[in-house]
Short mmCIF file of C-alpha atoms and ligand atoms in Angstrom, two decimals:
data_model
loop_
_atom_site.label_atom_id
_atom_site.label_comp_id
_atom_site.label_asym_id
_atom_site.label_seq_id
_atom_site.Cartn_x
_atom_site.Cartn_y
_atom_site.Cartn_z
CA UNK A 572 -4.71 -9.79 -34.32
CA UNK A 573 -6.33 -13.33 -33.80
CA UNK A 574 -8.48 -13.90 -31.05
CA UNK A 575 -7.59 -15.78 -28.26
CA UNK A 576 -9.50 -19.16 -27.68
CA UNK A 577 -9.74 -17.74 -23.88
CA UNK A 578 -12.27 -14.88 -25.62
CA UNK A 579 -14.51 -16.83 -27.58
CA UNK A 580 -11.78 -17.65 -30.82
CA UNK A 581 -10.33 -20.63 -32.30
CA UNK A 582 -7.40 -22.14 -30.33
CA UNK A 583 -4.05 -22.98 -32.25
CA UNK A 584 -4.75 -26.38 -32.27
CA UNK A 585 -7.34 -28.98 -31.62
CA UNK A 586 -5.98 -31.66 -29.61
CA UNK A 587 -4.04 -31.23 -26.15
CA UNK A 588 -0.10 -31.05 -25.83
CA UNK A 589 1.02 -31.58 -22.84
CA UNK A 590 4.48 -30.61 -21.33
CA UNK A 591 5.88 -33.57 -21.67
CA UNK A 592 5.16 -37.33 -22.43
CA UNK A 593 7.22 -40.26 -22.81
CA UNK A 594 7.44 -42.12 -25.73
CA UNK A 595 7.27 -46.49 -25.94
CA UNK A 596 7.74 -48.28 -29.09
CA UNK A 597 7.13 -52.04 -29.69
CA UNK A 598 10.40 -52.91 -28.91
CA UNK A 599 9.95 -51.51 -25.53
CA UNK A 600 7.35 -53.48 -24.45
CA UNK A 601 8.70 -56.58 -26.75
CA UNK A 602 11.15 -56.09 -23.45
CA UNK A 603 9.55 -56.38 -20.72
CA UNK A 604 7.07 -59.23 -21.59
CA UNK A 605 9.90 -61.01 -22.54
CA UNK A 606 11.17 -60.54 -18.76
CA UNK A 607 7.79 -61.14 -17.75
CA UNK A 608 7.96 -64.31 -19.30
CA UNK A 609 11.47 -65.33 -17.86
CA UNK A 610 12.28 -66.85 -14.25
CA UNK A 611 13.88 -63.45 -13.38
CA UNK A 612 11.24 -60.48 -12.42
CA UNK A 613 13.37 -58.09 -9.87
CA UNK A 614 16.82 -58.93 -9.09
CA UNK A 615 17.76 -60.60 -11.78
CA UNK A 616 20.16 -60.53 -15.24
CA UNK A 617 18.57 -57.03 -17.06
CA UNK A 618 19.40 -55.06 -13.32
CA UNK A 619 23.02 -55.89 -14.10
CA UNK A 620 22.42 -54.84 -17.39
CA UNK A 621 21.13 -51.29 -16.34
CA UNK A 622 23.73 -50.08 -14.67
CA UNK A 623 26.91 -51.82 -17.14
CA UNK A 624 24.50 -50.12 -19.63
CA UNK A 625 24.44 -46.56 -17.62
CA UNK A 626 28.21 -47.18 -16.77
CA UNK A 627 29.37 -47.38 -20.23
CA UNK A 628 27.24 -44.53 -21.49
CA UNK A 629 28.16 -41.76 -18.65
CA UNK A 630 32.13 -43.20 -18.15
CA UNK A 631 31.07 -43.49 -14.47
CA UNK A 632 32.79 -46.70 -12.67
CA UNK A 633 29.68 -47.58 -10.73
CA UNK A 634 26.19 -47.63 -11.39
CA UNK A 635 23.55 -48.40 -8.76
CA UNK A 636 20.03 -49.17 -10.16
CA UNK A 637 17.56 -48.52 -7.61
CA UNK A 638 13.41 -48.21 -7.42
CA UNK A 639 12.97 -44.31 -8.62
CA UNK A 640 14.95 -40.82 -8.30
CA UNK A 641 14.35 -39.95 -4.94
CA UNK A 642 15.46 -43.78 -3.75
CA UNK A 643 18.93 -42.42 -5.48
CA UNK A 644 18.78 -39.47 -3.79
CA UNK A 645 18.44 -40.89 -0.27
CA UNK A 646 20.92 -43.10 -1.24
CA UNK A 647 23.78 -40.66 -2.19
CA UNK A 648 22.96 -38.91 0.92
CA UNK A 649 23.42 -42.47 3.14
CA UNK A 650 26.26 -43.15 1.38
CA UNK A 651 27.79 -39.70 1.77
CA UNK A 652 27.73 -40.22 5.36
CA UNK A 653 25.06 -37.75 5.60
CA UNK A 654 22.97 -37.71 9.69
CA UNK A 655 22.00 -35.58 12.15
CA UNK A 656 23.90 -32.06 12.59
CA UNK A 657 24.67 -31.90 9.27
CA UNK A 658 23.94 -29.70 6.86
CA UNK A 659 23.81 -30.03 3.13
CA UNK A 660 22.96 -27.13 0.32
CA UNK A 661 20.44 -27.27 -2.56
CA UNK A 662 18.56 -24.99 -4.21
CA UNK A 663 14.70 -24.10 -4.15
CA UNK A 664 14.61 -24.19 -7.49
CA UNK A 665 13.85 -27.94 -7.93
CA UNK A 666 11.10 -31.15 -6.72
CA UNK A 667 10.80 -31.24 -3.57
CA UNK A 668 12.98 -34.65 -3.47
CA UNK A 669 16.13 -32.90 -3.71
CA UNK A 670 15.99 -31.26 -0.39
CA UNK A 671 13.65 -33.85 1.29
CA UNK A 672 16.46 -36.75 0.90
CA UNK A 673 18.47 -34.64 3.65
CA UNK A 674 15.81 -34.45 6.20
CA UNK A 675 15.45 -38.18 5.60
CA UNK A 676 19.01 -39.02 6.79
CA UNK A 677 17.67 -36.36 9.70
CA UNK A 678 19.81 -33.70 8.10
CA UNK A 679 18.93 -29.99 7.85
CA UNK A 680 18.80 -28.68 4.19
CA UNK A 681 20.48 -25.16 3.74
CA UNK A 682 19.10 -23.46 0.46
CA UNK A 683 21.39 -21.26 -1.47
CA UNK A 684 20.22 -18.87 -4.30
CA UNK A 685 20.46 -19.41 -8.13
CA UNK A 686 21.94 -17.57 -10.65
CA UNK A 687 18.88 -15.70 -11.92
CA UNK A 688 20.17 -15.79 -15.82
CA UNK A 689 21.12 -20.00 -15.74
CA UNK A 690 18.77 -20.59 -12.96
CA UNK A 691 21.07 -23.19 -11.59
CA UNK A 692 22.63 -23.21 -8.20
CA UNK A 693 24.78 -19.94 -7.96
CA UNK A 694 28.47 -21.21 -6.77
CA UNK A 695 28.42 -17.93 -4.73
CA UNK A 696 25.71 -17.72 -2.50
CA UNK A 697 26.88 -22.09 -2.40
CA UNK A 698 30.03 -20.54 -0.02
CA UNK A 699 27.84 -17.94 2.07
CA UNK A 700 25.81 -20.58 3.28
CA UNK A 701 28.72 -22.79 4.24
CA UNK A 702 29.19 -23.37 7.57
CA UNK A 703 31.16 -25.63 10.37
CA UNK A 704 28.46 -28.02 10.14
CA UNK A 705 28.08 -27.94 5.85
CA UNK A 706 28.76 -31.91 5.37
CA UNK A 707 27.87 -32.23 1.40
CA UNK A 708 26.06 -30.09 -1.65
CA UNK A 709 23.16 -31.57 -3.96
CA UNK A 710 23.08 -29.11 -6.99
CA UNK A 711 20.27 -30.15 -9.55
CA UNK A 712 20.65 -29.78 -13.76
CA UNK A 713 17.60 -27.92 -14.12
CA UNK A 714 16.28 -28.58 -17.31
CA UNK A 715 18.59 -30.37 -18.16
CA UNK A 716 21.65 -27.70 -18.44
CA UNK A 717 24.82 -28.65 -16.39
CA UNK A 718 25.90 -27.09 -13.07
CA UNK A 719 29.18 -25.15 -12.83
CA UNK A 720 31.21 -28.11 -11.87
CA UNK A 721 34.43 -26.07 -12.04
CA UNK A 722 33.09 -23.48 -9.64
CA UNK A 723 31.60 -26.38 -7.41
CA UNK A 724 34.21 -28.74 -7.32
CA UNK A 725 37.01 -26.36 -6.46
CA UNK A 726 34.39 -25.11 -3.26
CA UNK A 727 33.68 -28.81 -2.17
CA UNK A 728 37.45 -29.21 -2.47
CA UNK A 729 38.37 -26.10 -0.28
CA UNK A 730 35.92 -27.33 2.03
CA UNK A 731 35.35 -30.87 1.55
CA UNK A 732 32.40 -31.27 1.18
CA UNK A 733 30.77 -34.09 -0.82
CA UNK A 734 29.21 -32.84 -4.05
CA UNK A 735 25.99 -34.37 -5.18
CA UNK A 736 24.36 -33.78 -8.11
CA UNK A 737 20.75 -34.50 -9.33
CA UNK A 738 20.72 -34.91 -12.89
CA UNK A 739 16.86 -36.51 -12.67
CA UNK A 740 16.77 -34.04 -15.47
CA UNK A 741 20.30 -34.52 -17.43
CA UNK A 742 20.61 -38.02 -18.76
CA UNK A 743 22.56 -36.80 -21.91
CA UNK A 744 23.93 -33.56 -21.15
CA UNK A 745 27.77 -33.25 -21.54
CA UNK A 746 29.62 -30.91 -19.22
CA UNK A 747 33.41 -29.77 -20.95
CA UNK A 748 33.02 -32.49 -23.01
CA UNK A 749 32.45 -35.23 -20.19
CA UNK A 750 28.78 -37.43 -19.72
CA UNK A 751 26.52 -36.15 -16.65
CA UNK A 752 26.84 -38.93 -14.50
CA UNK A 753 30.60 -39.11 -14.66
CA UNK A 754 31.42 -36.03 -12.63
CA UNK A 755 30.33 -35.43 -9.63
CA UNK A 756 30.84 -37.72 -6.59
CA UNK A 757 27.42 -38.83 -6.36
CA UNK A 758 25.37 -38.83 -9.69
CA UNK A 759 21.36 -39.05 -9.16
CA UNK A 760 18.88 -39.80 -12.45
CA UNK A 761 15.08 -40.65 -12.22
CA UNK A 762 13.55 -42.70 -14.54
CA UNK A 763 9.80 -41.41 -14.52
CA UNK A 764 7.70 -41.05 -17.35
CA UNK A 765 8.47 -37.51 -17.72
CA UNK A 766 11.91 -37.84 -17.99
CA UNK A 767 14.13 -38.01 -20.62
CA UNK A 768 13.37 -42.24 -20.92
CA UNK A 769 11.90 -44.30 -18.28
CA UNK A 770 11.08 -47.76 -16.95
CA UNK A 771 7.82 -46.09 -15.42
CA UNK A 772 9.16 -45.38 -12.07
CA UNK A 773 13.08 -46.20 -11.79
CA UNK A 774 16.58 -44.42 -10.59
CA UNK A 775 20.05 -45.17 -9.96
CA UNK A 776 23.42 -43.43 -8.37
CA UNK A 777 26.35 -43.04 -10.48
CA UNK A 778 30.09 -42.62 -8.81
CA UNK A 779 33.99 -43.43 -9.20
CA UNK A 780 34.27 -44.10 -6.07
CA UNK A 781 34.39 -47.80 -4.47
CA UNK A 782 34.17 -47.11 -1.14
CA UNK A 783 30.65 -45.20 -2.20
CA UNK A 784 29.60 -47.95 -4.25
CA UNK A 785 29.64 -50.24 -1.44
CA UNK A 786 27.65 -48.18 1.00
CA UNK A 787 25.13 -47.60 -2.14
CA UNK A 788 24.46 -51.06 -2.52
CA UNK A 789 24.03 -51.72 1.11
CA UNK A 790 21.07 -48.65 1.44
CA UNK A 791 19.49 -50.54 -1.42
CA UNK A 792 19.61 -53.58 0.50
CA UNK A 793 18.73 -53.82 3.58
CA UNK A 794 21.59 -53.20 4.74
CA UNK A 795 22.23 -56.86 3.83
CA UNK A 796 25.76 -58.38 2.81
CA UNK A 797 26.12 -61.80 0.55
CA UNK A 798 29.76 -61.11 -0.11
CA UNK A 799 32.40 -62.73 2.78
CA UNK A 800 34.76 -59.98 2.58
CA UNK A 801 32.36 -57.35 4.06
CA UNK A 802 30.64 -59.59 6.68
CA UNK A 803 31.76 -59.32 10.69
CA UNK A 804 31.87 -62.90 11.04
CA UNK A 805 32.86 -64.18 7.82
CA UNK A 806 33.28 -68.04 9.38
CA UNK A 807 30.02 -68.92 7.44
CA UNK A 808 28.14 -71.68 8.84
CA UNK A 809 26.77 -72.12 5.24
CA UNK A 810 25.98 -70.91 1.86
CA UNK A 811 22.74 -69.61 3.48
CA UNK A 812 24.65 -67.16 5.12
CA UNK A 813 23.95 -63.52 4.84
CA UNK A 814 24.93 -60.55 7.21
CA UNK A 815 22.60 -57.35 7.41
CA UNK A 816 25.92 -54.77 8.77
CA UNK A 817 24.21 -51.46 8.48
CA UNK A 818 20.50 -49.99 8.57
CA UNK A 819 19.17 -49.77 4.51
CA UNK A 820 15.75 -49.73 2.77
CA UNK A 821 14.41 -52.30 0.05
CA UNK A 822 14.98 -49.37 -2.82
CA UNK A 823 15.20 -52.67 -5.76
CA UNK A 824 14.26 -52.25 -8.79
CA UNK A 825 12.23 -54.89 -11.00
CA UNK A 826 13.68 -56.82 -13.99
CA UNK A 827 10.95 -55.60 -16.38
CA UNK A 828 11.70 -52.13 -15.45
CA UNK A 829 15.44 -52.30 -15.79
CA UNK A 830 15.19 -53.76 -19.00
CA UNK A 831 13.05 -51.17 -20.58
CA UNK A 832 15.27 -48.93 -19.26
CA UNK A 833 17.52 -50.88 -21.36
CA UNK A 834 15.68 -51.02 -24.52
CA UNK A 835 14.87 -46.70 -23.96
CA UNK A 836 19.28 -46.20 -23.82
CA UNK A 837 19.22 -47.32 -27.35
CA UNK A 838 17.09 -44.21 -28.04
CA UNK A 839 18.77 -42.09 -25.51
CA UNK A 840 21.06 -39.93 -28.23
CA UNK A 841 18.05 -39.54 -30.81
CA UNK A 842 15.87 -38.42 -27.97
CA UNK A 843 18.54 -35.78 -27.19
CA UNK A 844 19.19 -34.65 -30.67
CA UNK A 845 14.92 -34.25 -31.34
CA UNK A 846 15.04 -32.31 -27.21
CA UNK A 847 17.94 -30.13 -28.77
CA UNK A 848 16.12 -29.58 -32.20
CA UNK A 849 12.93 -28.54 -30.40
CA UNK A 850 15.00 -26.60 -28.09
CA UNK A 851 16.13 -24.48 -30.61
CA UNK A 852 13.65 -24.05 -32.76
CA UNK A 853 12.17 -22.29 -29.21
CA UNK A 854 15.39 -20.16 -29.10
CA UNK A 855 15.80 -18.89 -32.82
CA UNK A 856 11.30 -18.11 -32.29
CA UNK A 857 11.42 -16.46 -28.52
CA UNK A 858 14.28 -14.35 -28.34
CA UNK A 859 12.57 -11.83 -30.98
CA UNK A 860 9.76 -11.51 -28.35
CA UNK A 861 10.93 -8.73 -25.64
CA UNK A 862 8.23 -9.88 -23.73
CA UNK A 863 10.06 -12.97 -23.22
CA UNK A 864 13.52 -13.97 -20.94
CA UNK A 865 14.65 -17.06 -21.71
CA UNK A 866 17.37 -19.58 -19.76
CA UNK A 867 20.87 -17.80 -20.38
CA UNK A 868 23.18 -21.26 -21.39
CA UNK A 869 26.71 -21.72 -19.75
CA UNK A 870 29.14 -22.71 -22.79
CA UNK A 871 30.48 -25.58 -20.63
CA UNK A 872 26.83 -27.52 -21.01
CA UNK A 873 26.23 -29.45 -23.93
CA UNK A 874 22.43 -29.62 -23.11
CA UNK A 875 20.10 -32.15 -23.68
CA UNK A 876 16.41 -29.93 -22.26
CA UNK A 877 14.25 -31.73 -20.49
CA UNK A 878 12.61 -28.87 -19.96
CA UNK A 879 11.93 -26.03 -21.96
CA UNK A 880 10.78 -23.02 -19.62
CA UNK A 881 9.90 -18.96 -20.94
CA UNK A 882 9.72 -16.84 -18.65
CA UNK A 883 7.42 -14.13 -18.71
CA UNK A 884 8.44 -9.85 -18.47
CA UNK A 885 5.58 -9.32 -16.65
CA UNK A 886 5.97 -5.57 -16.11
CA UNK A 887 5.64 -5.41 -19.98
CA UNK A 888 2.24 -7.84 -19.96
CA UNK A 889 -1.12 -6.66 -19.47
CA UNK A 890 -1.85 -10.30 -18.04
CA UNK A 891 -0.73 -12.32 -14.75
CA UNK A 892 1.26 -15.60 -15.13
CA UNK A 893 -2.36 -17.37 -14.02
CA UNK A 894 -4.13 -15.45 -16.98
CA UNK A 895 -1.22 -16.43 -19.57
CA UNK A 896 -0.86 -19.92 -18.20
CA UNK A 897 -5.17 -20.20 -18.55
CA UNK A 898 -4.90 -18.82 -22.35
CA UNK A 899 -2.57 -20.69 -23.27
CA UNK A 900 -4.43 -23.63 -22.43
CA UNK A 901 -7.18 -22.53 -23.59
CA UNK A 902 -5.18 -22.64 -27.36
CA UNK A 903 -4.94 -26.56 -26.07
CA UNK A 904 -0.80 -26.27 -25.26
CA UNK A 905 -1.40 -26.66 -21.33
CA UNK A 906 1.61 -25.48 -19.87
CA UNK A 907 3.18 -26.49 -16.14
CA UNK A 908 5.24 -24.63 -13.63
CA UNK A 909 8.11 -25.97 -13.26
CA UNK A 910 9.30 -24.62 -9.80
CA UNK A 911 7.10 -23.40 -6.40
CA UNK A 912 10.38 -22.88 -4.04
CA UNK A 913 10.47 -26.01 -2.11
CA UNK A 914 11.09 -23.90 1.41
CA UNK A 915 7.59 -22.28 0.30
CA UNK A 916 5.41 -25.24 1.00
CA UNK A 917 3.97 -25.55 4.67
CA UNK A 918 5.98 -28.85 6.02
CA UNK A 919 9.28 -26.55 4.95
CA UNK A 920 7.43 -23.53 6.87
CA UNK A 921 6.87 -25.69 9.61
CA UNK A 922 10.51 -26.01 10.05
CA UNK A 923 11.07 -23.01 10.35
CA UNK A 924 12.20 -22.25 7.00
CA UNK A 925 10.56 -17.87 5.81
CA UNK A 926 9.72 -16.68 2.30
CA UNK A 927 12.64 -13.65 1.02
CA UNK A 928 15.64 -16.28 2.03
CA UNK A 929 16.20 -17.16 -1.91
CA UNK A 930 15.30 -13.95 -3.85
CA UNK A 931 16.29 -14.46 -7.39
CA UNK A 932 14.47 -18.19 -6.49
CA UNK A 933 11.43 -16.04 -5.79
CA UNK A 934 11.85 -13.44 -8.62
CA UNK A 935 12.06 -16.01 -11.18
CA UNK A 936 9.39 -18.70 -9.85
CA UNK A 937 7.03 -15.53 -10.81
CA UNK A 938 7.09 -14.95 -13.99
CA UNK A 939 8.20 -19.22 -15.35
CA UNK A 940 6.30 -21.42 -17.55
CA UNK A 941 7.42 -25.06 -18.80
CA UNK A 942 5.83 -25.33 -22.48
CA UNK A 943 6.09 -28.48 -24.34
CA UNK A 944 9.31 -30.21 -24.85
CA UNK A 945 9.70 -33.80 -26.13
CA UNK A 946 10.81 -36.09 -28.63
CA UNK A 947 7.46 -37.40 -29.99
CA UNK A 948 6.31 -33.32 -30.74
CA UNK A 949 6.04 -33.46 -34.46
CA UNK A 950 7.27 -30.37 -36.52
CA UNK A 951 3.66 -29.43 -36.66
CA UNK A 952 3.24 -29.33 -32.71
CA UNK A 953 6.55 -27.18 -32.13
CA UNK A 954 4.98 -24.85 -35.13
CA UNK A 955 1.59 -24.88 -32.76
CA UNK A 956 3.31 -24.34 -29.40
CA UNK A 957 5.07 -21.13 -30.78
CA UNK A 958 2.35 -19.72 -32.59
CA UNK A 959 0.52 -19.85 -29.03
CA UNK A 960 2.77 -18.52 -27.11
CA UNK A 961 3.09 -15.23 -29.97
CA UNK A 962 -0.27 -15.14 -29.77
CA UNK A 963 -0.81 -14.42 -26.19
CA UNK A 964 1.88 -12.25 -25.92
CA UNK A 965 0.52 -10.00 -28.89
CA UNK A 966 -3.02 -10.54 -26.80
CA UNK A 967 -1.77 -9.08 -23.67
CA UNK A 968 1.11 -7.16 -24.75
CA UNK A 969 0.56 -3.53 -23.36
C1 PLP B 1170 11.99 -36.17 -10.89
C2 PLP B 1170 12.85 -35.37 -9.92
C3 PLP B 1170 13.23 -36.40 -9.20
C4 PLP B 1170 12.66 -37.51 -8.14
O1 PLP B 1170 12.87 -38.52 -9.14
P1 PLP B 1170 11.46 -39.90 -8.82
O2 PLP B 1170 12.02 -41.08 -9.61
O3 PLP B 1170 9.96 -39.13 -9.54
O4 PLP B 1170 11.71 -40.36 -7.59
C5 PLP B 1170 14.04 -35.50 -8.45
N1 PLP B 1170 14.37 -34.48 -8.13
C6 PLP B 1170 14.61 -33.61 -9.63
C7 PLP B 1170 14.75 -32.68 -10.03
C8 PLP B 1170 13.20 -34.24 -10.21
O5 PLP B 1170 13.17 -33.82 -11.69
#
């Protein structure tokens, strides 16, 4: 057996590899610098182009570009009319933003449990948590795997709920052959550097509803409209006229970020293909290791993997997750944990949420670890990660 680096042995590789990173080419840099040399650096033609590109790619009728994925979620909640007195059902196994956006609107996030095999929100648990006050569901395509659209859609129709999909992980994923972005009532993307394509920062909301689209554009820009048809007093004093007709925010994205996102969109299918290749190699290598459990796929989801998660069977290992994580780090494979259940955070605890609320999510959380997956990984990098996982498992096997 190979001696672990953490015990004084040689690491599987010399340079550190991280769980995710962006891919920026010369043409991406050129796209950004072109905008910087032009007359519009914000709210110009590149934002329009980004929106049209996203509409074309996803098949959604409308895309609204915003400053980041969190702003996208906030705008989606505003468009859905979420406010004080409402409850919104979401998952605890996500980044805090998926629930914070509900609090921004003065409403109450309610956590439904996950399916312990797919790690996505469990439609049966959504059902259990519906009350008179439930207004919407925010379902997260965790790791990039699409949520159970058919089941969630049926629930939303039965109880007149709005279906919001946090697809920060899932651009390029298809459900039943249709692109994520075209399916839910409102879908949000993030273009943070760890996500599948990036603008440095950036986000978007997609919808097929013209009514939601109008509300999204108002939420993005202070509640201000320049369109006569939307004005309360359209008898314009002059061409400078605009009206603030609701309360909105400044969630604009710059033209140079939009240019970067448009440029990255051209590579998206290649990125997705590479991510799938890497995930397949991991699946093949790890399915033979009895100390690991892998995320179960649903047949409807053609998944572009944003994260690859191994789940440790701690009953079969002599180490804790922390020891496994540290040992991987010493092998120069820097893992990450996605995510601490949202309601465990002190802020949520102060709001009255208690540990034990979602037993499946808590149990899954205790064993999971995200290993590196991003398109710039070489085949050797993938081999190194597999080697490190095998090596650590062998050393800690009971
Ligand atoms: C990244 C992420 C967000 C927030 O996106 P930002 O662009 O960082 O604001 C929201 N939800 C999920 C699931 C995410 O992974």
